[in-house]
mmCIF file of C-alpha atoms in Angstrom:
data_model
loop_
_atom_site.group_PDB
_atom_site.id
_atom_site.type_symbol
_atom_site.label_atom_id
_atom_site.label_comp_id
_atom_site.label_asym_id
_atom_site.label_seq_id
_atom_site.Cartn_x
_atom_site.Cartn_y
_atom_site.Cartn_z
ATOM 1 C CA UNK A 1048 -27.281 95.969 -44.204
ATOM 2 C CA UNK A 1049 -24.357 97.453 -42.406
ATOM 3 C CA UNK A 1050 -20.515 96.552 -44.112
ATOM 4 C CA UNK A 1051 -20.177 94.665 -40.083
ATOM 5 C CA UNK A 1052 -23.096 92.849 -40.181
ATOM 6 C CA UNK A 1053 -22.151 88.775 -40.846
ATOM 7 C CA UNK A 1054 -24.308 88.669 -43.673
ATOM 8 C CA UNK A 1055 -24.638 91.501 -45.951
ATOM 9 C CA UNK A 1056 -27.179 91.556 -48.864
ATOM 10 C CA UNK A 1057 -27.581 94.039 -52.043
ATOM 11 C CA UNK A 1058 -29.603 94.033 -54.923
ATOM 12 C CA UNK A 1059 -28.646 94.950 -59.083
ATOM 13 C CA UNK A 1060 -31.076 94.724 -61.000
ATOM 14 C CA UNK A 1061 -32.434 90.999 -61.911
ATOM 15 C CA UNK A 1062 -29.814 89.876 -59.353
ATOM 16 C CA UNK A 1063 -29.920 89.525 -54.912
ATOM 17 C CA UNK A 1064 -26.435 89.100 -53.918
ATOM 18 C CA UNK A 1065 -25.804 87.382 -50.390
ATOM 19 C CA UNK A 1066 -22.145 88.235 -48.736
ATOM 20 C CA UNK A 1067 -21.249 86.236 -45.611
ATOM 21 C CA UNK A 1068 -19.078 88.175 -44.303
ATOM 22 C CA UNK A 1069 -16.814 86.977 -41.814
ATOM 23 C CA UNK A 1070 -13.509 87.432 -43.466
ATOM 24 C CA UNK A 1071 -11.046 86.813 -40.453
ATOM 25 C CA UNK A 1072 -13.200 82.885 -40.081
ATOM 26 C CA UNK A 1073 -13.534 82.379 -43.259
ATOM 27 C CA UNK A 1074 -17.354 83.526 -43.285
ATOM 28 C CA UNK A 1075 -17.850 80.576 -40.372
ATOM 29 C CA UNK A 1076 -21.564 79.885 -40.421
ATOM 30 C CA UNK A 1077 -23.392 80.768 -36.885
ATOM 31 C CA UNK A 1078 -26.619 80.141 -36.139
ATOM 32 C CA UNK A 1079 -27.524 83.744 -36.545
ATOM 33 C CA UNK A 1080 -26.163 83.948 -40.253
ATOM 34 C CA UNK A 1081 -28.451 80.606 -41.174
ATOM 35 C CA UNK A 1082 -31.554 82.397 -39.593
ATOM 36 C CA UNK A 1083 -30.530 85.334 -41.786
ATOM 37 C CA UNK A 1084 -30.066 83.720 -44.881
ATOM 38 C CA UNK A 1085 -32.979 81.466 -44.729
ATOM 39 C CA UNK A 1086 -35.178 84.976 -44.316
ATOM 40 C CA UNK A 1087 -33.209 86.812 -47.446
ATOM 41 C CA UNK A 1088 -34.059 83.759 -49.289
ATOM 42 C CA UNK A 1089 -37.570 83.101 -48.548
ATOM 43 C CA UNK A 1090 -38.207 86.981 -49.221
ATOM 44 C CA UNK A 1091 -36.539 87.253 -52.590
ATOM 45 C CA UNK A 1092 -38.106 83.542 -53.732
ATOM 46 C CA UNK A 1093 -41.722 85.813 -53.347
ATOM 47 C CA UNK A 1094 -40.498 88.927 -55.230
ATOM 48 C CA UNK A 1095 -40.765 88.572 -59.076
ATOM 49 C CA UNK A 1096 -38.181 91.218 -59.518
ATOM 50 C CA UNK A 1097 -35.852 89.085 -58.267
ATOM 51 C CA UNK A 1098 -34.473 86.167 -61.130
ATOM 52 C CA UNK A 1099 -31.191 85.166 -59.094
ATOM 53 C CA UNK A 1100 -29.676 84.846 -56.358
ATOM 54 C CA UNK A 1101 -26.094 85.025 -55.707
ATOM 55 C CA UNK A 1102 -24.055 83.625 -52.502
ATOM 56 C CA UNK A 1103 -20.332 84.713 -52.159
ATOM 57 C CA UNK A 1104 -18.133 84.825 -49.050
ATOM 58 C CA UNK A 1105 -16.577 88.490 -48.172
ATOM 59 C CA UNK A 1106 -12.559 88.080 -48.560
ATOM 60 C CA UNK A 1107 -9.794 86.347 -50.540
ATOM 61 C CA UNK A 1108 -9.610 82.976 -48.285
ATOM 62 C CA UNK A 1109 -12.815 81.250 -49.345
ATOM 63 C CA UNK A 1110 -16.777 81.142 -49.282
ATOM 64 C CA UNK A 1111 -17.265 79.457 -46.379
ATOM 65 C CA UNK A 1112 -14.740 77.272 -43.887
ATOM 66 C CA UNK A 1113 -17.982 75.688 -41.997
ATOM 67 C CA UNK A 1114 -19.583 75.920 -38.767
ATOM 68 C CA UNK A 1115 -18.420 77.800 -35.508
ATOM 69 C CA UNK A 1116 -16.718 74.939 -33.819
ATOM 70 C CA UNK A 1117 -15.419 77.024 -30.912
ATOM 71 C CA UNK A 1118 -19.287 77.047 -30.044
ATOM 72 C CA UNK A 1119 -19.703 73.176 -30.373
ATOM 73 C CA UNK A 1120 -16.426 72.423 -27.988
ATOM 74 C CA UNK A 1121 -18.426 74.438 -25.555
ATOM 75 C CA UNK A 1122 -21.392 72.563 -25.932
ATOM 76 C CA UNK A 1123 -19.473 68.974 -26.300
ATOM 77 C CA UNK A 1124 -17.876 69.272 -23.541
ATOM 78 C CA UNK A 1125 -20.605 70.408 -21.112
ATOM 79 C CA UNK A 1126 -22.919 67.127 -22.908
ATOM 80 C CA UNK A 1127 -20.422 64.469 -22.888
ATOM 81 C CA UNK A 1128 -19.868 64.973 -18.932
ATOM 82 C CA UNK A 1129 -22.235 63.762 -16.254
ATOM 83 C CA UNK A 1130 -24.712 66.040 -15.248
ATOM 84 C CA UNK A 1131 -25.105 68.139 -12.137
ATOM 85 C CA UNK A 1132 -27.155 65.631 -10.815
ATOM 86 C CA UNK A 1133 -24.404 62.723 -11.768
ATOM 87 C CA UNK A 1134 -26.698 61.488 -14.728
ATOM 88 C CA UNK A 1135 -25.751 61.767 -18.234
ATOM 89 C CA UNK A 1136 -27.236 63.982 -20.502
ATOM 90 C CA UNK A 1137 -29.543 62.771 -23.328
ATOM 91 C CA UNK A 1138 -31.759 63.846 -26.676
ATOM 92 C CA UNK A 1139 -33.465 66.402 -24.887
ATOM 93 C CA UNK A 1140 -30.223 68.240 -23.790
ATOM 94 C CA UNK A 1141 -28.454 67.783 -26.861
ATOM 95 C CA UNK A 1142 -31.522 69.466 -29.189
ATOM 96 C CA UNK A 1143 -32.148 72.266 -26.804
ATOM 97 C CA UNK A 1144 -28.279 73.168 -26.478
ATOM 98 C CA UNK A 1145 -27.514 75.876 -28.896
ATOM 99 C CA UNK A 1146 -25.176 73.693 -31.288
ATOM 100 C CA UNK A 1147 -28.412 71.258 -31.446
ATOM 101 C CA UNK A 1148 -30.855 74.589 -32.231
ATOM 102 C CA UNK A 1149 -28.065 75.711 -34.660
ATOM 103 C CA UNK A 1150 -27.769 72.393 -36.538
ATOM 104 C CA UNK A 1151 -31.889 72.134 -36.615
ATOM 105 C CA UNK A 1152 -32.463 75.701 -38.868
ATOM 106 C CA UNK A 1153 -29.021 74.892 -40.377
ATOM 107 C CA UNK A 1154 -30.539 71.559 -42.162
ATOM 108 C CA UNK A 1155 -33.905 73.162 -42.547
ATOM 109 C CA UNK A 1156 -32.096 75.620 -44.664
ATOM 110 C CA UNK A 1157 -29.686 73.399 -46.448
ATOM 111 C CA UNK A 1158 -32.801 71.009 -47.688
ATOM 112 C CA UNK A 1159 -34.722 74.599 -48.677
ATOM 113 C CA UNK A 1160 -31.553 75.765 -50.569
ATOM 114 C CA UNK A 1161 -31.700 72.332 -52.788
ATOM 115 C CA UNK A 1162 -35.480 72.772 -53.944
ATOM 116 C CA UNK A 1163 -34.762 77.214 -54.352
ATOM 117 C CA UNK A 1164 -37.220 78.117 -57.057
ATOM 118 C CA UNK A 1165 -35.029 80.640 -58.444
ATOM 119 C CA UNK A 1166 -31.441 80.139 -59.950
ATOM 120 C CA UNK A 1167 -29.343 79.964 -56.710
ATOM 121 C CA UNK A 1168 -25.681 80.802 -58.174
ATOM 122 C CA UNK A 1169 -22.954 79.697 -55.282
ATOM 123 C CA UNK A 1170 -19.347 80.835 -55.872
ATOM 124 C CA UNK A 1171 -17.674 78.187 -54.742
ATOM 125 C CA UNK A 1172 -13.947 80.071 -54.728
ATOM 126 C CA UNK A 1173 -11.372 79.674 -52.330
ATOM 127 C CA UNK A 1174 -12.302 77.339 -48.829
ATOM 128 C CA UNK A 1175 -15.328 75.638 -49.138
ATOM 129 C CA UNK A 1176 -15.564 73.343 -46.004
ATOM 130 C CA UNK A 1177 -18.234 71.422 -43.801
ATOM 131 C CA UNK A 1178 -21.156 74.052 -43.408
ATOM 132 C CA UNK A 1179 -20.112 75.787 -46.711
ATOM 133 C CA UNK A 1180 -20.343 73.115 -48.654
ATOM 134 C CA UNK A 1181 -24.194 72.684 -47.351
ATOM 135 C CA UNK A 1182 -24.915 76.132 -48.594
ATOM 136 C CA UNK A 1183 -23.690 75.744 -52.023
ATOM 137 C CA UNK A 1184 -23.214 71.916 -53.122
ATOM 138 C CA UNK A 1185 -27.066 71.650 -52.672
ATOM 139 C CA UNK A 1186 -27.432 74.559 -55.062
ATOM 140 C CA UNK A 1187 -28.799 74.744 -58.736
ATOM 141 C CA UNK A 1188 -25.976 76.711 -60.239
ATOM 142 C CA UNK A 1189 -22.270 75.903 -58.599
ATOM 143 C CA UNK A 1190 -19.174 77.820 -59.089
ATOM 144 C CA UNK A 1191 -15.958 76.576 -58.523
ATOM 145 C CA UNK A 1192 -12.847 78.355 -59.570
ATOM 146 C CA UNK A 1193 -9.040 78.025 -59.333
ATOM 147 C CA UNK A 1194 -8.804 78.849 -56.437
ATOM 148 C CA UNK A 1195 -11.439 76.498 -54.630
ATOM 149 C CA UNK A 1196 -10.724 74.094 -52.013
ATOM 150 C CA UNK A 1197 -13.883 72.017 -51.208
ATOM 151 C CA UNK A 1198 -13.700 69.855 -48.416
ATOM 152 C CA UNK A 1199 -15.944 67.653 -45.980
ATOM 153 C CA UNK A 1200 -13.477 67.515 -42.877
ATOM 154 C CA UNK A 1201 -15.518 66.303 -40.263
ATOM 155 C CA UNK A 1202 -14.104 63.184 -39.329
ATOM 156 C CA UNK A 1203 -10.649 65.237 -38.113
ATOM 157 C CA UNK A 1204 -12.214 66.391 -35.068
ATOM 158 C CA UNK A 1205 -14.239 63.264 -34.076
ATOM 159 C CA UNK A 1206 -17.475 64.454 -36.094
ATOM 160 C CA UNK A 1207 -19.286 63.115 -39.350
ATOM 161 C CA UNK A 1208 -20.442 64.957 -42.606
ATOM 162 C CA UNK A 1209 -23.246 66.547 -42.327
ATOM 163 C CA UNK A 1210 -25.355 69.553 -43.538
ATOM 164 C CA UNK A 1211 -26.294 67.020 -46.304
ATOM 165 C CA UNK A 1212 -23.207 66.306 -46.827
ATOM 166 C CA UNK A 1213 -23.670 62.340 -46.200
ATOM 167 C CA UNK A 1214 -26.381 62.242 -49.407
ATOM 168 C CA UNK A 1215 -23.814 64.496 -51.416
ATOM 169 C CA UNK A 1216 -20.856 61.796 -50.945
ATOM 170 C CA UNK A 1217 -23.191 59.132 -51.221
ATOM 171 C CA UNK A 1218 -24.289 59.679 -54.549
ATOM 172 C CA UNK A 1219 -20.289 60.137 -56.038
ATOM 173 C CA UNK A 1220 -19.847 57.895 -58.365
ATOM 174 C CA UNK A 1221 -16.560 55.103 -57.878
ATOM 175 C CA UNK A 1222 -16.127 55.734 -53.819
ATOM 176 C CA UNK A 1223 -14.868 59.170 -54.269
ATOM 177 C CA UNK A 1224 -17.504 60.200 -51.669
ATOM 178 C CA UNK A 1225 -16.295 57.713 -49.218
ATOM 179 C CA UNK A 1226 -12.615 58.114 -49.909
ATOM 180 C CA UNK A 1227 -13.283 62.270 -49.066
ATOM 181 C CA UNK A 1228 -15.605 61.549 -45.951
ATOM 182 C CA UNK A 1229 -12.833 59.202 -44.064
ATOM 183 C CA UNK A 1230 -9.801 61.351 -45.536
ATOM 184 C CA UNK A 1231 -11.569 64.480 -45.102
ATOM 185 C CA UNK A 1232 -9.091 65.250 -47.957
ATOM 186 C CA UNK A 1233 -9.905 68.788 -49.857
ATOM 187 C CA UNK A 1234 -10.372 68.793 -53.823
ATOM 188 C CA UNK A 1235 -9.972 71.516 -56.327
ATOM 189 C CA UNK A 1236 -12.239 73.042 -58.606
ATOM 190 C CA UNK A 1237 -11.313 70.573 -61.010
ATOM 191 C CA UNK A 1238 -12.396 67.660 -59.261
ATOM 192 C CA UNK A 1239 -15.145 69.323 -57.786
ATOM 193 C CA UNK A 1240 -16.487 69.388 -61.468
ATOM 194 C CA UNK A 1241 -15.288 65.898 -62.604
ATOM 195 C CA UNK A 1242 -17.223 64.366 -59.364
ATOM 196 C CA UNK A 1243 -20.454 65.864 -59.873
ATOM 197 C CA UNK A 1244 -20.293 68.236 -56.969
ATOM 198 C CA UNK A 1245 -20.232 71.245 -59.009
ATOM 199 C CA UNK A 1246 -21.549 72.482 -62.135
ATOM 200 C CA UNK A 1247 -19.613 75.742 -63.701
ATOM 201 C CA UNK A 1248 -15.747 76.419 -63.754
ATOM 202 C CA UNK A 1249 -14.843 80.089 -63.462
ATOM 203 C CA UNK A 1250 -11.244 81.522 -63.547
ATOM 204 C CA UNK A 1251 -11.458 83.782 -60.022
ATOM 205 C CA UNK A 1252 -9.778 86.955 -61.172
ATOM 206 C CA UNK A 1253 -13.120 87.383 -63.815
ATOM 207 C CA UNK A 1254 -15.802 86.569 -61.256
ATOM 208 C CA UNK A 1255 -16.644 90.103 -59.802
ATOM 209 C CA UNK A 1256 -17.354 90.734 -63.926
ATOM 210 C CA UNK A 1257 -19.561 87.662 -63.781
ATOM 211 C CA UNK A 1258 -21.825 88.592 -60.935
ATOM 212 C CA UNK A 1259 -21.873 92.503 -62.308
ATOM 213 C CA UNK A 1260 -23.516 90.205 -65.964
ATOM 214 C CA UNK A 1261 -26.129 88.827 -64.234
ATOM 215 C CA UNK A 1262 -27.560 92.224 -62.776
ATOM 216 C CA UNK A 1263 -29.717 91.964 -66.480
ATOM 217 C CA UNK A 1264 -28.908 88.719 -68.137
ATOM 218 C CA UNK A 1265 -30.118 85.661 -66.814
ATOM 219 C CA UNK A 1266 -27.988 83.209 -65.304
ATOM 220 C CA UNK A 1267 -27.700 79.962 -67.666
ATOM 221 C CA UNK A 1268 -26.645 82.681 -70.388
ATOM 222 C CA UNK A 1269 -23.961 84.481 -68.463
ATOM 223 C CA UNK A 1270 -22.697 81.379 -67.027
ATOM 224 C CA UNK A 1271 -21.964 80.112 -70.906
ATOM 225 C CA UNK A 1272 -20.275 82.862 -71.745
ATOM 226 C CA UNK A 1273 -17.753 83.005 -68.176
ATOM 227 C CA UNK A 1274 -17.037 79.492 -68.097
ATOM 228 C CA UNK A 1275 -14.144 77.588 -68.923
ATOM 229 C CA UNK A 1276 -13.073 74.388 -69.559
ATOM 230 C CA UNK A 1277 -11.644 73.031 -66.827
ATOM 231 C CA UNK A 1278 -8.430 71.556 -66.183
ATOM 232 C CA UNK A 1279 -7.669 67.683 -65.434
ATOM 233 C CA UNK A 1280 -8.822 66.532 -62.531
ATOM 234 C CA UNK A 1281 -5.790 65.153 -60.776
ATOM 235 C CA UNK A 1282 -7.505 62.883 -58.662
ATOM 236 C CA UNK A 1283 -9.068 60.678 -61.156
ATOM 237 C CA UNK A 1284 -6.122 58.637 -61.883
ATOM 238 C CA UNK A 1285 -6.510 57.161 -58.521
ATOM 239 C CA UNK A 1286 -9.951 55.858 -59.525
ATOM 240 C CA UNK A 1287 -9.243 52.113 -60.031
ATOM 241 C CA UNK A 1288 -7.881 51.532 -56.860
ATOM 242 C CA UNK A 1289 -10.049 54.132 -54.879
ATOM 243 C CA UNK A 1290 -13.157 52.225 -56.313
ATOM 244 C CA UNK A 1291 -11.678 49.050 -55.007
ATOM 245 C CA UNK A 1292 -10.598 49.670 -51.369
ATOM 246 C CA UNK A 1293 -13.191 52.074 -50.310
ATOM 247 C CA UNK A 1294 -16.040 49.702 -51.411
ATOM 248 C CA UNK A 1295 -15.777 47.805 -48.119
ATOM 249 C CA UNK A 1296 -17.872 48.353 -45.258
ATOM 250 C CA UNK A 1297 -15.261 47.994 -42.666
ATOM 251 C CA UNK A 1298 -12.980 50.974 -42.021
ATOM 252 C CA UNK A 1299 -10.288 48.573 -41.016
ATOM 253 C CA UNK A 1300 -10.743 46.579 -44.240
ATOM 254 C CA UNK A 1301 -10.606 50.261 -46.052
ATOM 255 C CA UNK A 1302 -7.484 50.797 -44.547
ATOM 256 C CA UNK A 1303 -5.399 47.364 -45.601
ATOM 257 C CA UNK A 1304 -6.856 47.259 -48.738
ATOM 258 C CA UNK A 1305 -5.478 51.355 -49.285
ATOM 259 C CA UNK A 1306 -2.045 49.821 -47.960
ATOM 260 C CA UNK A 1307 -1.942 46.634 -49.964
ATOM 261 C CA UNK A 1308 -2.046 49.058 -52.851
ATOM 262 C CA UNK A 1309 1.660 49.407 -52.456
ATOM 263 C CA UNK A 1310 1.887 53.535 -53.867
ATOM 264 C CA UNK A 1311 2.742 56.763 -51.964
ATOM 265 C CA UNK A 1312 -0.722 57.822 -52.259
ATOM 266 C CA UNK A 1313 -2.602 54.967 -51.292
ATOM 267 C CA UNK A 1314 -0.171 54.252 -48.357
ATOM 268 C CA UNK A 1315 -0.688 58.153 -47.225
ATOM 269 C CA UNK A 1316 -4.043 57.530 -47.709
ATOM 270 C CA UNK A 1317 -4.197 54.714 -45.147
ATOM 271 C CA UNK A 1318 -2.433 56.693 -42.466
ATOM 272 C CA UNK A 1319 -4.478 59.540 -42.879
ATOM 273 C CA UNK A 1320 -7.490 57.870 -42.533
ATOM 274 C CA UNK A 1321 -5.855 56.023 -39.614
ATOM 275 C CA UNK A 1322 -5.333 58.661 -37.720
ATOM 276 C CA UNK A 1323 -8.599 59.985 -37.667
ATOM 277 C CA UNK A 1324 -11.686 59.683 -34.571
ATOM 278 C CA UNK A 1325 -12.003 55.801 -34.664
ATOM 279 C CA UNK A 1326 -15.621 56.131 -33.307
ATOM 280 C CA UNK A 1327 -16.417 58.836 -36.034
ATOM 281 C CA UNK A 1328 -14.788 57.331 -39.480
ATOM 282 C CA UNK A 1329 -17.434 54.349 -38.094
ATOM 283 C CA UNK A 1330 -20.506 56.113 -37.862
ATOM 284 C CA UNK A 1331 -19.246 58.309 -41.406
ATOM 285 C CA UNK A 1332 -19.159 54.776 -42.790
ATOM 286 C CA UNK A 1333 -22.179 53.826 -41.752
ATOM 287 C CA UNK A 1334 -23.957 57.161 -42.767
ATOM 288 C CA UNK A 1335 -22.670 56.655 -46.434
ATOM 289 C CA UNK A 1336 -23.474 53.602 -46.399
ATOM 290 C CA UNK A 1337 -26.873 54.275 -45.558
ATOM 291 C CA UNK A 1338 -27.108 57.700 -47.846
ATOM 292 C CA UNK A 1339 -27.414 55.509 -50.860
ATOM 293 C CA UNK A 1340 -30.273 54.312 -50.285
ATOM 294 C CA UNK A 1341 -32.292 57.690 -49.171
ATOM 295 C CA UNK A 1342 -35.427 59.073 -50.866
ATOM 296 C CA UNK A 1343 -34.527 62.239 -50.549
ATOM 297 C CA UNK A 1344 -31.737 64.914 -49.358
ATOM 298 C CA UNK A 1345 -34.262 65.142 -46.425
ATOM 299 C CA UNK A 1346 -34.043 61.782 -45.340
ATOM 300 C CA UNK A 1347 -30.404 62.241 -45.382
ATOM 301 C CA UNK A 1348 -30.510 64.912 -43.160
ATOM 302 C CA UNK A 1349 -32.428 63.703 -40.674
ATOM 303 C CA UNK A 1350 -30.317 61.156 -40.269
ATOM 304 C CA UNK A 1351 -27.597 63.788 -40.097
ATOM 305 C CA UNK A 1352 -29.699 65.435 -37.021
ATOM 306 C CA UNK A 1353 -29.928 62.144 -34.998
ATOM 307 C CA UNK A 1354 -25.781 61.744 -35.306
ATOM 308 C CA UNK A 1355 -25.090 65.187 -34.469
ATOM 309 C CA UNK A 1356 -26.960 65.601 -31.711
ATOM 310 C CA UNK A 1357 -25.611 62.079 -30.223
ATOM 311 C CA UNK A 1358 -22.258 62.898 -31.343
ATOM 312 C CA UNK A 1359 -22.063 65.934 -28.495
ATOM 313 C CA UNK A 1360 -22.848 63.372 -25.947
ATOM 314 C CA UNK A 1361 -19.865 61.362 -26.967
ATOM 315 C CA UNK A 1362 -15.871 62.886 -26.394
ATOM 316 C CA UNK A 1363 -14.520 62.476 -29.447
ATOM 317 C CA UNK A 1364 -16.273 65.444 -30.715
ATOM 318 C CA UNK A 1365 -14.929 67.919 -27.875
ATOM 319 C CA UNK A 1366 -11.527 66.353 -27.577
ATOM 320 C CA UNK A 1367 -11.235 66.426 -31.735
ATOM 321 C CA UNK A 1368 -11.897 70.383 -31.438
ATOM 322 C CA UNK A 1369 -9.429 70.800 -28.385
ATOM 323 C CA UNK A 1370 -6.818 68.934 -30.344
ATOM 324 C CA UNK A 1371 -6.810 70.936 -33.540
ATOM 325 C CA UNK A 1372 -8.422 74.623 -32.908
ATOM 326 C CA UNK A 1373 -8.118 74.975 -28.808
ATOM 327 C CA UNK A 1374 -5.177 73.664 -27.959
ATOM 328 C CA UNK A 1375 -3.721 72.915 -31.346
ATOM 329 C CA UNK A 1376 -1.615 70.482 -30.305
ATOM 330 C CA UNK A 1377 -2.666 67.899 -32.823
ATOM 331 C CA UNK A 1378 -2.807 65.010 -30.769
ATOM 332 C CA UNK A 1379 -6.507 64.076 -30.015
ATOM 333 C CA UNK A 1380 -6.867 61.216 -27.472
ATOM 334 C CA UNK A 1381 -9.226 58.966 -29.312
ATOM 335 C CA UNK A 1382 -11.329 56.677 -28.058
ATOM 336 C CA UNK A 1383 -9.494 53.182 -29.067
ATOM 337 C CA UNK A 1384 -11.559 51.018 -31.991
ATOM 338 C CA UNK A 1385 -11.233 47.916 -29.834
ATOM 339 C CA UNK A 1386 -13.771 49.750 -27.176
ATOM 340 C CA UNK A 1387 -15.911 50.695 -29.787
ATOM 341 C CA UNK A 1388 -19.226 48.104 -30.621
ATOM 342 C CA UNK A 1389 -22.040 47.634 -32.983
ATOM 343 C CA UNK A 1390 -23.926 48.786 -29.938
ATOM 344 C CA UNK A 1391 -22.511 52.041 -29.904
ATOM 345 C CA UNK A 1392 -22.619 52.568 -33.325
ATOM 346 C CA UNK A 1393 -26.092 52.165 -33.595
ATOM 347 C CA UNK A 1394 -26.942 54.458 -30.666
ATOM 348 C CA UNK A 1395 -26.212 57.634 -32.955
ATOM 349 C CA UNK A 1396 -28.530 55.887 -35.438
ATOM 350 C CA UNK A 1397 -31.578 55.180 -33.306
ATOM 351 C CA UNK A 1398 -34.939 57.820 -33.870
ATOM 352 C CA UNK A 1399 -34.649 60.353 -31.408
ATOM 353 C CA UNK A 1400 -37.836 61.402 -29.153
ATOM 354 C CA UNK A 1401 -40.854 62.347 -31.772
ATOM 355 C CA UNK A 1402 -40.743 65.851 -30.107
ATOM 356 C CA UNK A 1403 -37.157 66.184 -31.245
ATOM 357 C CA UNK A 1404 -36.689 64.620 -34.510
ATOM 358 C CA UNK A 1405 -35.888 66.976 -37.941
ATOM 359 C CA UNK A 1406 -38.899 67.577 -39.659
ATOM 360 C CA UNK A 1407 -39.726 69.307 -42.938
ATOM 361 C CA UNK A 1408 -42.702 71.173 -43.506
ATOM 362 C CA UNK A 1409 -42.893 69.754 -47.276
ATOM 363 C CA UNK A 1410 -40.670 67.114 -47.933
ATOM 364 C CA UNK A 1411 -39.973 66.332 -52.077
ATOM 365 C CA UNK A 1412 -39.433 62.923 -53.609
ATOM 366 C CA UNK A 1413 -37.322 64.523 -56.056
ATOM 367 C CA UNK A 1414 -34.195 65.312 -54.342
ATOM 368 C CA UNK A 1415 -30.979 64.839 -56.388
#
């Protein structure tokens, strides 16, 4: 493919070697790039020349910062208005709206990405946000270096984890996955290992040798002989009280029991959380909540697909994108918790029309 293109794609040997390459975004995923990856991969999964795959991000600033959510604002703030008609808009508009058709092959190719029958190496280095984490947490073979800065940062800008993200979290062991869905707090390569979200520590100034090593020497092997030890993970020594406050099912209750802690942390914690989309650290909640009990990553993200779509029709969404990439003026206008109820919670929950809801064309009960 052309050096412009927003996905470039070479092949060395053993090795296919995906670039998104957006550099001045941070390789933001559009839905173009998805459609494009899902394609590469299906094609090299058939060719038996092919024993890896590798997905890097073009760039020194990271593999992927997420989503384009210039496009989304658009699209929120068109849904979440009356229509022309004075009605509002509903499932139907929300799924046919290009953020809805974007999120539909993005999930699709997040839930084929965790069953890839090949080794599926993602280098994890530098930003790893929201839609990047989807193409490379789901992976068999993760790379994080010291320069990586995973995050799921949804709930800033009145959103909720998704691309799988909610069945990632879910599954973190002592309420790290809650505590990093309602902070939307970033962790190193470290951490990333210690919490199970990645597999293989890398120092980042050796990686372009590692990828050239697996042009004729299969992955597991090349991977042994690159990786290090990592360093401690920093943010294990707030496990004990981490465990304990963000085991509630309240956000509120999250937030006292983070400030009855009494330490720096904890209390920043609290007022980070609190000043995040009321109406979205909810329905994040909820999802996590609900994560943990999912079949599969599939389940997950159908889920995912039902709050997405309803979360265009709500403000938060557009006013959370005006406030910190529009406008940048940091100060969102919320919708208050006290005009927030159960009843609206559940409405981003409820099965959307059959025509619309995510489906899978196989679906596996052995998701991890």
């Amino acid at each position: 493919m052309a050096d412009d293109a927003s996905i470039r794609t070479e092949r060395r040997g053993r090795v296919a070697h995906l670039v998104l390459n957006r550099p001045k975004s941070i390789n933001a995923l559009d839905h173009e790039m998805a459609l494009t990856m899902d394609n590469a991969l299906h094609a090299w999964a058939r060719d038996d020349a092919i024993e890896t795959v590798v997905i890097s991000g073009a760039g020194e600033r990271g593999l992927c910062a997420g989503g384009d959510i210039v496009a989304i604002h658009r699209d929120g703030v068109e849904l979440s208005n009356v229509d022309a008609d004075g009605g509002a808009h509903d499932d139907h508009d929300a799924a046919a709206s290009p953020s809805g058709r974007f999120w539909h092959d993005e999930y699709l190719l997040n839930e084929y990405i965790a069953h890839y029958p090949k080794s599926y190496v993602a280098i994890m280095d530098g930003i790893v946000m929201g839609g990047g984490v989807g193409i490379s947490a789901h992976g068999n073979t993760r790379v994080v270096t010291d320069r990586t800065k995973l995050a799921m940062p949804e709930v800033g800008i009145g959103f909720v984890p998704d691309v799988g993200g909610t069945h990632l979290l879910a599954h973190v062991p002592d309420q790290f996955g809650t505590y990093l869905a309602l902070t939307a707090a970033p962790i190193d390569g470290a951490e990333a290992i210690a919490l199970g979200l990645a597999d293989h520590y890398v120092p980042a100034e050796i990686l372009d040798e590692l990828v050239a090593a697996l042009a004729d020497r299969p992955a597991a092997e090349v991977l042994a002989q690159f990786s290090i030890e990592p360093p401690a993970a920093g943010l294990l020594e707030q496990r004990s009280w981490i465990a304990e406050a963000f085991a509630a099912d309240d956000v509120d209750e999250i937030i006292a029991r983070c400030r009855a802690v009494g330490s720096d942390f904890a209390t920043k914690t609290a007022e980070r959380i609190a000043a995040k989309s009321p109406l979205a650290l909810r329905v994040a909640l909820r999802s996590l909540r609900e994560a943990q009990h999912d079949a599969t990553l599939a389940d997950s993200l159908r889920r995912e697909y039902r709050v997405s779509l309803r979360s265009l029709l709500f403000p938060d969404l557009a006013e959370g994108i005006r406030a910190q990439v529009i406008d940048k003026d940091r100060n969102p206008a919320w919708r208050p918790a006290a005009a927030i109820d159960a009843a609206a919670i559940d409405a981003f929950f409820a099965p959307l029309p059959d025509d619309v809801e995510l489906t899978f064309e196989v679906e596996s009960s052995a998701d991890a």
